[in-house]
Amino acid sequence: QITLKESGPTLVKPTQTLTLTCTLSGFSLRTTGVGVGWIRQPPGKALEWLALIYWDDDKRYSPSLKNRLTITKDTSKNQVVLTMTNMDPVDTATYYCAHRPDLGAFDVWGQGTMVIVSS
Amino acid sequence: QSVLTQPPSASGTPGQRVTISCSGSNSNIGINYIFWYQQLPGTAPKLLIQKNNQRPSGVPDRFSGSKSGTSASLAISGLRSEDEADYYCAAWDDSLSGQHWVFGGGTKLTVL
C-alpha cells in the first residue's frame, strides 16, 4: 500500500526558507518511471502544482516559482524534500506531496501539512 | 489565474446528470492526457479519472471523462449527495516556459 506523509513547520516568518519533507512508504523512488510531486492549496483556493522529481533525479518546477523552489530526494531514507525560499504570507497553504506513477498523474496523496506564513 | 479554465460552480438534484468543463490549450489538453480529481471538504484530492476517460479501481462508473481538442469534460450521472465536492482538472503542459503540471481553478459541485 502506497502512502506518503508530509512533515515540516506549521509557522514560518516572512523571508524565511521553508523546508518540507515527504516520507514515502510502499514504493521506491528507484523504480523506473516513478515520481513524487508537491502541490499546494491556499485556504479556500485552488490546487497549485509546485515541483516534481523523477526516479532518475530529473526535476520539474512551476515556471512561476522555479526561482524559489528546490526539490531533492534521499532514496536511502525514502524521502523527498522541498525547499521554498523567501516565504511570504501569500504562501500560506496546505502543502501536499503525491505519488506519480509512470506515465500517469498524481494517484496517491499525503494528508497534507498546513503552513502559515506570519510574523 | 489558472491555466485550465473551469466554471467555479455547478449544481444538480439527486439522480440528475451534471457535466463540468475544463478548457485548455494546444500545449496541455490539446496534446496530453487530462485527469480529474475530487476533493471532499477537509480531505486530500482523490484521482477520479485518468488519461482522459479511465476510472481508477474503486471509482463508480457514474463518473466518466471525455476530451475533444483543447477541452475536456467530467460527467456525473445519477447524482448523489456524497458527490458534493470540489472537482479539479489537471494536465501536463509542454510550453516554452518548460514542462510542468497545470490544474484548473476547480468547480464546486452542489447537490440541491
PDB file of C-alpha atoms in Angstrom:
ATOM      1  CA  GLN A   1       0.000   0.000   0.000  1.00  0.00           C
ATOM      2  CA  ILE A   2       1.432   3.340  -1.080  1.00  0.00           C
ATOM      3  CA  THR A   3       1.363   6.108   1.497  1.00  0.00           C
ATOM      4  CA  LEU A   4       3.021   9.499   1.760  1.00  0.00           C
ATOM      5  CA  LYS A   5       3.291  11.757   4.777  1.00  0.00           C
ATOM      6  CA  GLU A   6       4.305  15.397   4.824  1.00  0.00           C
ATOM      7  CA  SER A   7       6.153  16.974   7.721  1.00  0.00           C
ATOM      8  CA  GLY A   8       7.561  20.388   8.452  1.00  0.00           C
ATOM      9  CA  PRO A   9       6.938  23.594  10.373  1.00  0.00           C
ATOM     10  CA  THR A  10       3.421  24.888  10.836  1.00  0.00           C
ATOM     11  CA  LEU A  11       4.542  28.500  11.164  1.00  0.00           C
ATOM     12  CA  VAL A  12       7.279  30.338   9.310  1.00  0.00           C
ATOM     13  CA  LYS A  13       8.171  34.001   9.264  1.00  0.00           C
ATOM     14  CA  PRO A  14       8.223  36.136   6.140  1.00  0.00           C
ATOM     15  CA  THR A  15      11.542  35.939   4.232  1.00  0.00           C
ATOM     16  CA  GLN A  16      12.419  32.615   5.884  1.00  0.00           C
ATOM     17  CA  THR A  17      13.057  29.399   3.967  1.00  0.00           C
ATOM     18  CA  LEU A  18      10.512  26.605   4.254  1.00  0.00           C
ATOM     19  CA  THR A  19      11.689  23.002   4.282  1.00  0.00           C
ATOM     20  CA  LEU A  20       9.118  20.236   3.912  1.00  0.00           C
ATOM     21  CA  THR A  21       9.767  16.504   3.988  1.00  0.00           C
ATOM     22  CA  CYS A  22       7.667  13.821   2.329  1.00  0.00           C
ATOM     23  CA  THR A  23       8.214  10.328   3.733  1.00  0.00           C
ATOM     24  CA  LEU A  24       7.321   7.543   1.325  1.00  0.00           C
ATOM     25  CA  SER A  25       6.049   4.079   2.074  1.00  0.00           C
ATOM     26  CA  GLY A  26       5.020   1.185  -0.129  1.00  0.00           C
ATOM     27  CA  PHE A  27       7.093   2.219  -3.133  1.00  0.00           C
ATOM     28  CA  SER A  28      10.599   3.238  -4.080  1.00  0.00           C
ATOM     29  CA  LEU A  29      11.894   6.222  -5.996  1.00  0.00           C
ATOM     30  CA  ARG A  30      14.388   3.806  -7.527  1.00  0.00           C
ATOM     31  CA  THR A  31      11.575   2.331  -9.631  1.00  0.00           C
ATOM     32  CA  THR A  32      11.741   3.387 -13.267  1.00  0.00           C
ATOM     33  CA  GLY A  33       9.143   5.959 -14.223  1.00  0.00           C
ATOM     34  CA  VAL A  34       8.056   6.859 -10.702  1.00  0.00           C
ATOM     35  CA  GLY A  35       7.957  10.412  -9.442  1.00  0.00           C
ATOM     36  CA  VAL A  36       6.916  12.411  -6.390  1.00  0.00           C
ATOM     37  CA  GLY A  37       5.382  15.826  -6.656  1.00  0.00           C
ATOM     38  CA  TRP A  38       4.418  18.703  -4.408  1.00  0.00           C
ATOM     39  CA  ILE A  39       1.128  20.563  -4.738  1.00  0.00           C
ATOM     40  CA  ARG A  40      -0.228  23.316  -2.511  1.00  0.00           C
ATOM     41  CA  GLN A  41      -3.648  24.785  -1.795  1.00  0.00           C
ATOM     42  CA  PRO A  42      -4.197  28.146  -0.105  1.00  0.00           C
ATOM     43  CA  PRO A  43      -7.247  28.220   2.167  1.00  0.00           C
ATOM     44  CA  GLY A  44     -10.411  28.237   0.067  1.00  0.00           C
ATOM     45  CA  LYS A  45      -8.454  28.330  -3.184  1.00  0.00           C
ATOM     46  CA  ALA A  46      -7.418  26.032  -5.993  1.00  0.00           C
ATOM     47  CA  LEU A  47      -4.665  23.455  -6.214  1.00  0.00           C
ATOM     48  CA  GLU A  48      -1.310  24.707  -7.470  1.00  0.00           C
ATOM     49  CA  TRP A  49       1.407  22.341  -8.653  1.00  0.00           C
ATOM     50  CA  LEU A  50       4.900  23.213  -7.383  1.00  0.00           C
ATOM     51  CA  ALA A  51       7.514  20.615  -8.295  1.00  0.00           C
ATOM     52  CA  LEU A  52       8.157  17.044  -9.376  1.00  0.00           C
ATOM     53  CA  ILE A  53      11.166  14.766  -9.026  1.00  0.00           C
ATOM     54  CA  TYR A  54      11.622  11.564 -11.015  1.00  0.00           C
ATOM     55  CA  TRP A  55      13.308   8.276 -10.186  1.00  0.00           C
ATOM     56  CA  ASP A  56      16.317   9.324 -12.308  1.00  0.00           C
ATOM     57  CA  ASP A  57      16.654  12.656 -10.432  1.00  0.00           C
ATOM     58  CA  ASP A  58      15.169  14.669 -13.281  1.00  0.00           C
ATOM     59  CA  LYS A  59      13.238  17.618 -11.869  1.00  0.00           C
ATOM     60  CA  ARG A  60      10.473  19.933 -12.986  1.00  0.00           C
ATOM     61  CA  TYR A  61       9.313  23.159 -11.389  1.00  0.00           C
ATOM     62  CA  SER A  62       6.400  25.540 -11.636  1.00  0.00           C
ATOM     63  CA  PRO A  63       7.542  28.297 -14.025  1.00  0.00           C
ATOM     64  CA  SER A  64       6.208  30.999 -11.707  1.00  0.00           C
ATOM     65  CA  LEU A  65       8.017  29.662  -8.632  1.00  0.00           C
ATOM     66  CA  LYS A  66      11.092  27.933 -10.011  1.00  0.00           C
ATOM     67  CA  ASN A  67      13.466  30.576  -8.700  1.00  0.00           C
ATOM     68  CA  ARG A  68      12.344  29.839  -5.153  1.00  0.00           C
ATOM     69  CA  LEU A  69      11.983  26.051  -5.208  1.00  0.00           C
ATOM     70  CA  THR A  70      14.360  23.132  -4.829  1.00  0.00           C
ATOM     71  CA  ILE A  71      13.262  19.501  -4.774  1.00  0.00           C
ATOM     72  CA  THR A  72      15.585  16.674  -3.776  1.00  0.00           C
ATOM     73  CA  LYS A  73      15.302  13.008  -2.894  1.00  0.00           C
ATOM     74  CA  ASP A  74      17.024  10.673  -0.500  1.00  0.00           C
ATOM     75  CA  THR A  75      16.217   7.183  -1.670  1.00  0.00           C
ATOM     76  CA  SER A  76      18.011   5.588   1.275  1.00  0.00           C
ATOM     77  CA  LYS A  77      15.607   7.350   3.621  1.00  0.00           C
ATOM     78  CA  ASN A  78      12.608   7.124   1.248  1.00  0.00           C
ATOM     79  CA  GLN A  79      12.169  10.862   1.494  1.00  0.00           C
ATOM     80  CA  VAL A  80      11.603  13.788  -0.824  1.00  0.00           C
ATOM     81  CA  VAL A  81      12.395  17.298   0.392  1.00  0.00           C
ATOM     82  CA  LEU A  82      11.022  20.575  -0.928  1.00  0.00           C
ATOM     83  CA  THR A  83      12.566  23.901  -0.003  1.00  0.00           C
ATOM     84  CA  MET A  84      10.951  27.238  -0.778  1.00  0.00           C
ATOM     85  CA  THR A  85      12.888  30.424  -0.146  1.00  0.00           C
ATOM     86  CA  ASN A  86      11.726  33.914   0.752  1.00  0.00           C
ATOM     87  CA  MET A  87       8.381  32.878   2.183  1.00  0.00           C
ATOM     88  CA  ASP A  88       5.540  35.399   2.081  1.00  0.00           C
ATOM     89  CA  PRO A  89       2.076  35.421   3.682  1.00  0.00           C
ATOM     90  CA  VAL A  90       0.587  34.548   0.266  1.00  0.00           C
ATOM     91  CA  ASP A  91       2.423  31.220   0.537  1.00  0.00           C
ATOM     92  CA  THR A  92       0.143  30.224   3.407  1.00  0.00           C
ATOM     93  CA  ALA A  93      -1.378  26.951   2.260  1.00  0.00           C
ATOM     94  CA  THR A  94      -1.767  23.252   2.776  1.00  0.00           C
ATOM     95  CA  TYR A  95       1.172  21.535   1.115  1.00  0.00           C
ATOM     96  CA  TYR A  96       0.669  18.044  -0.288  1.00  0.00           C
ATOM     97  CA  CYS A  97       3.110  15.521  -1.657  1.00  0.00           C
ATOM     98  CA  ALA A  98       1.854  12.875  -4.060  1.00  0.00           C
ATOM     99  CA  HIS A  99       2.980   9.740  -5.880  1.00  0.00           C
ATOM    100  CA  ARG A 100       3.173   9.882  -9.639  1.00  0.00           C
ATOM    101  CA  PRO A 101       3.263   6.505 -11.400  1.00  0.00           C
ATOM    102  CA  ASP A 102       4.914   6.013 -14.742  1.00  0.00           C
ATOM    103  CA  LEU A 103       3.055   7.996 -17.427  1.00  0.00           C
ATOM    104  CA  GLY A 104       0.309   8.927 -15.003  1.00  0.00           C
ATOM    105  CA  ALA A 105      -0.827  11.735 -12.789  1.00  0.00           C
ATOM    106  CA  PHE A 106      -0.745  12.021  -9.005  1.00  0.00           C
ATOM    107  CA  ASP A 107      -2.654   8.988  -7.845  1.00  0.00           C
ATOM    108  CA  VAL A 108      -1.911   8.803  -4.130  1.00  0.00           C
ATOM    109  CA  TRP A 109      -1.672  11.922  -1.981  1.00  0.00           C
ATOM    110  CA  GLY A 110      -0.454  12.566   1.512  1.00  0.00           C
ATOM    111  CA  GLN A 111      -2.802  14.087   4.062  1.00  0.00           C
ATOM    112  CA  GLY A 112      -1.203  17.499   3.622  1.00  0.00           C
ATOM    113  CA  THR A 113       0.503  19.835   6.041  1.00  0.00           C
ATOM    114  CA  MET A 114      -0.687  23.349   6.768  1.00  0.00           C
ATOM    115  CA  VAL A 115       1.949  26.081   6.629  1.00  0.00           C
ATOM    116  CA  ILE A 116       1.186  29.575   7.877  1.00  0.00           C
ATOM    117  CA  VAL A 117       3.459  32.461   6.985  1.00  0.00           C
ATOM    118  CA  SER A 118       3.210  35.210   9.553  1.00  0.00           C
ATOM    119  CA  SER A 119       5.447  37.408  11.618  1.00  0.00           C
TER     120      SER A 119
ATOM    121  CA  GLN B   1      -5.486  32.779 -12.861  1.00  0.00           C
ATOM    122  CA  SER B   2      -5.362  29.047 -13.613  1.00  0.00           C
ATOM    123  CA  VAL B   3      -4.027  27.748 -16.929  1.00  0.00           C
ATOM    124  CA  LEU B   4      -7.005  25.392 -17.233  1.00  0.00           C
ATOM    125  CA  THR B   5     -10.409  27.072 -17.059  1.00  0.00           C
ATOM    126  CA  GLN B   6     -13.304  25.547 -15.165  1.00  0.00           C
ATOM    127  CA  PRO B   7     -16.657  27.004 -14.155  1.00  0.00           C
ATOM    128  CA  PRO B   8     -16.489  27.993 -10.489  1.00  0.00           C
ATOM    129  CA  SER B   9     -19.717  26.221  -9.632  1.00  0.00           C
ATOM    130  CA  ALA B  10     -22.164  23.589 -10.801  1.00  0.00           C
ATOM    131  CA  SER B  11     -25.267  22.085  -9.282  1.00  0.00           C
ATOM    132  CA  GLY B  12     -27.835  19.379  -9.725  1.00  0.00           C
ATOM    133  CA  THR B  13     -30.503  17.426  -7.941  1.00  0.00           C
ATOM    134  CA  PRO B  14     -30.169  13.804  -6.861  1.00  0.00           C
ATOM    135  CA  GLY B  15     -30.395  11.450  -9.813  1.00  0.00           C
ATOM    136  CA  GLN B  16     -29.521  14.122 -12.358  1.00  0.00           C
ATOM    137  CA  ARG B  17     -26.574  14.145 -14.735  1.00  0.00           C
ATOM    138  CA  VAL B  18     -24.169  17.045 -14.482  1.00  0.00           C
ATOM    139  CA  THR B  19     -21.120  17.933 -16.513  1.00  0.00           C
ATOM    140  CA  ILE B  20     -18.103  20.023 -15.612  1.00  0.00           C
ATOM    141  CA  SER B  21     -15.971  21.512 -18.347  1.00  0.00           C
ATOM    142  CA  CYS B  22     -12.252  22.191 -18.490  1.00  0.00           C
ATOM    143  CA  SER B  23     -10.750  24.365 -21.187  1.00  0.00           C
ATOM    144  CA  GLY B  24      -7.064  24.467 -22.009  1.00  0.00           C
ATOM    145  CA  SER B  25      -4.776  24.968 -24.962  1.00  0.00           C
ATOM    146  CA  ASN B  26      -2.629  23.207 -27.519  1.00  0.00           C
ATOM    147  CA  SER B  27       0.227  22.958 -25.043  1.00  0.00           C
ATOM    148  CA  ASN B  28      -1.713  20.970 -22.456  1.00  0.00           C
ATOM    149  CA  ILE B  29      -5.096  19.342 -23.115  1.00  0.00           C
ATOM    150  CA  GLY B  30      -4.568  19.521 -26.850  1.00  0.00           C
ATOM    151  CA  ILE B  31      -1.603  17.144 -26.770  1.00  0.00           C
ATOM    152  CA  ASN B  32      -1.641  15.452 -23.364  1.00  0.00           C
ATOM    153  CA  TYR B  33      -3.978  13.448 -21.177  1.00  0.00           C
ATOM    154  CA  ILE B  34      -6.498  15.116 -18.905  1.00  0.00           C
ATOM    155  CA  PHE B  35      -7.012  13.957 -15.331  1.00  0.00           C
ATOM    156  CA  TRP B  36      -9.806  14.734 -12.882  1.00  0.00           C
ATOM    157  CA  TYR B  37      -9.727  14.956  -9.103  1.00  0.00           C
ATOM    158  CA  GLN B  38     -12.467  15.025  -6.490  1.00  0.00           C
ATOM    159  CA  GLN B  39     -11.792  16.839  -3.232  1.00  0.00           C
ATOM    160  CA  LEU B  40     -14.219  16.349  -0.388  1.00  0.00           C
ATOM    161  CA  PRO B  41     -14.211  19.041   2.310  1.00  0.00           C
ATOM    162  CA  GLY B  42     -11.151  18.859   4.526  1.00  0.00           C
ATOM    163  CA  THR B  43      -9.527  15.996   2.634  1.00  0.00           C
ATOM    164  CA  ALA B  44      -6.782  15.484   0.082  1.00  0.00           C
ATOM    165  CA  PRO B  45      -7.730  15.278  -3.591  1.00  0.00           C
ATOM    166  CA  LYS B  46      -8.640  11.854  -4.944  1.00  0.00           C
ATOM    167  CA  LEU B  47      -7.877  10.774  -8.511  1.00  0.00           C
ATOM    168  CA  LEU B  48     -11.222  10.288 -10.226  1.00  0.00           C
ATOM    169  CA  ILE B  49     -10.446   9.988 -13.934  1.00  0.00           C
ATOM    170  CA  GLN B  50      -7.053   9.288 -15.505  1.00  0.00           C
ATOM    171  CA  LYS B  51      -5.812   9.500 -19.078  1.00  0.00           C
ATOM    172  CA  ASN B  52      -8.943  11.274 -20.360  1.00  0.00           C
ATOM    173  CA  ASN B  53     -11.537   8.618 -19.601  1.00  0.00           C
ATOM    174  CA  GLN B  54     -10.181   5.817 -17.414  1.00  0.00           C
ATOM    175  CA  ARG B  55     -11.566   5.214 -13.955  1.00  0.00           C
ATOM    176  CA  PRO B  56      -9.091   4.038 -11.311  1.00  0.00           C
ATOM    177  CA  SER B  57     -10.126   0.995  -9.356  1.00  0.00           C
ATOM    178  CA  GLY B  58     -12.948   1.764  -6.957  1.00  0.00           C
ATOM    179  CA  VAL B  59     -14.356   4.789  -8.782  1.00  0.00           C
ATOM    180  CA  PRO B  60     -18.033   4.230  -9.641  1.00  0.00           C
ATOM    181  CA  ASP B  61     -18.997   4.114 -13.294  1.00  0.00           C
ATOM    182  CA  ARG B  62     -21.297   7.083 -12.644  1.00  0.00           C
ATOM    183  CA  PHE B  63     -18.180   9.149 -13.285  1.00  0.00           C
ATOM    184  CA  SER B  64     -16.918   9.489 -16.839  1.00  0.00           C
ATOM    185  CA  GLY B  65     -14.488  11.694 -18.704  1.00  0.00           C
ATOM    186  CA  SER B  66     -14.090  12.854 -22.260  1.00  0.00           C
ATOM    187  CA  LYS B  67     -11.786  15.064 -24.267  1.00  0.00           C
ATOM    188  CA  SER B  68     -12.092  16.880 -27.550  1.00  0.00           C
ATOM    189  CA  GLY B  69      -9.410  19.154 -28.910  1.00  0.00           C
ATOM    190  CA  THR B  70      -8.332  21.534 -26.164  1.00  0.00           C
ATOM    191  CA  SER B  71     -11.332  20.923 -23.930  1.00  0.00           C
ATOM    192  CA  ALA B  72     -12.459  18.156 -21.636  1.00  0.00           C
ATOM    193  CA  SER B  73     -15.497  17.271 -19.578  1.00  0.00           C
ATOM    194  CA  LEU B  74     -16.312  15.309 -16.475  1.00  0.00           C
ATOM    195  CA  ALA B  75     -19.791  13.837 -16.323  1.00  0.00           C
ATOM    196  CA  ILE B  76     -21.501  12.569 -13.213  1.00  0.00           C
ATOM    197  CA  SER B  77     -24.689  10.614 -13.711  1.00  0.00           C
ATOM    198  CA  GLY B  78     -27.157   9.527 -11.050  1.00  0.00           C
ATOM    199  CA  LEU B  79     -26.015  12.400  -8.852  1.00  0.00           C
ATOM    200  CA  ARG B  80     -25.804  11.588  -5.149  1.00  0.00           C
ATOM    201  CA  SER B  81     -25.436  13.790  -2.092  1.00  0.00           C
ATOM    202  CA  GLU B  82     -21.955  12.404  -1.434  1.00  0.00           C
ATOM    203  CA  ASP B  83     -20.812  13.772  -4.789  1.00  0.00           C
ATOM    204  CA  GLU B  84     -20.919  17.277  -3.325  1.00  0.00           C
ATOM    205  CA  ALA B  85     -17.263  18.289  -3.538  1.00  0.00           C
ATOM    206  CA  ASP B  86     -14.731  20.352  -5.436  1.00  0.00           C
ATOM    207  CA  TYR B  87     -13.586  18.956  -8.771  1.00  0.00           C
ATOM    208  CA  TYR B  88     -10.297  19.799 -10.470  1.00  0.00           C
ATOM    209  CA  CYS B  89      -8.923  19.011 -13.895  1.00  0.00           C
ATOM    210  CA  ALA B  90      -5.176  18.636 -14.460  1.00  0.00           C
ATOM    211  CA  ALA B  91      -2.845  18.125 -17.384  1.00  0.00           C
ATOM    212  CA  TRP B  92       0.814  18.099 -18.297  1.00  0.00           C
ATOM    213  CA  ASP B  93       1.845  21.253 -20.137  1.00  0.00           C
ATOM    214  CA  ASP B  94       4.566  21.375 -22.764  1.00  0.00           C
ATOM    215  CA  SER B  95       5.156  25.055 -23.380  1.00  0.00           C
ATOM    216  CA  LEU B  96       8.013  27.465 -23.952  1.00  0.00           C
ATOM    217  CA  SER B  97       8.161  28.043 -20.204  1.00  0.00           C
ATOM    218  CA  GLY B  98       9.010  24.389 -19.720  1.00  0.00           C
ATOM    219  CA  GLN B  99       7.259  21.144 -18.931  1.00  0.00           C
ATOM    220  CA  HIS B 100       5.021  21.324 -15.913  1.00  0.00           C
ATOM    221  CA  TRP B 101       1.687  20.265 -14.453  1.00  0.00           C
ATOM    222  CA  VAL B 102      -1.268  22.627 -14.566  1.00  0.00           C
ATOM    223  CA  PHE B 103      -4.524  22.491 -12.648  1.00  0.00           C
ATOM    224  CA  GLY B 104      -7.890  24.062 -13.268  1.00  0.00           C
ATOM    225  CA  GLY B 105      -9.343  26.562 -10.844  1.00  0.00           C
ATOM    226  CA  GLY B 106     -11.776  23.997  -9.509  1.00  0.00           C
ATOM    227  CA  THR B 107     -15.553  23.600  -9.689  1.00  0.00           C
ATOM    228  CA  LYS B 108     -17.657  23.428  -6.558  1.00  0.00           C
ATOM    229  CA  LEU B 109     -20.475  20.962  -7.106  1.00  0.00           C
ATOM    230  CA  THR B 110     -23.593  21.437  -5.024  1.00  0.00           C
ATOM    231  CA  VAL B 111     -26.234  18.728  -4.779  1.00  0.00           C
ATOM    232  CA  LEU B 112     -29.527  20.527  -4.229  1.00  0.00           C
TER     233      LEU B 112
END
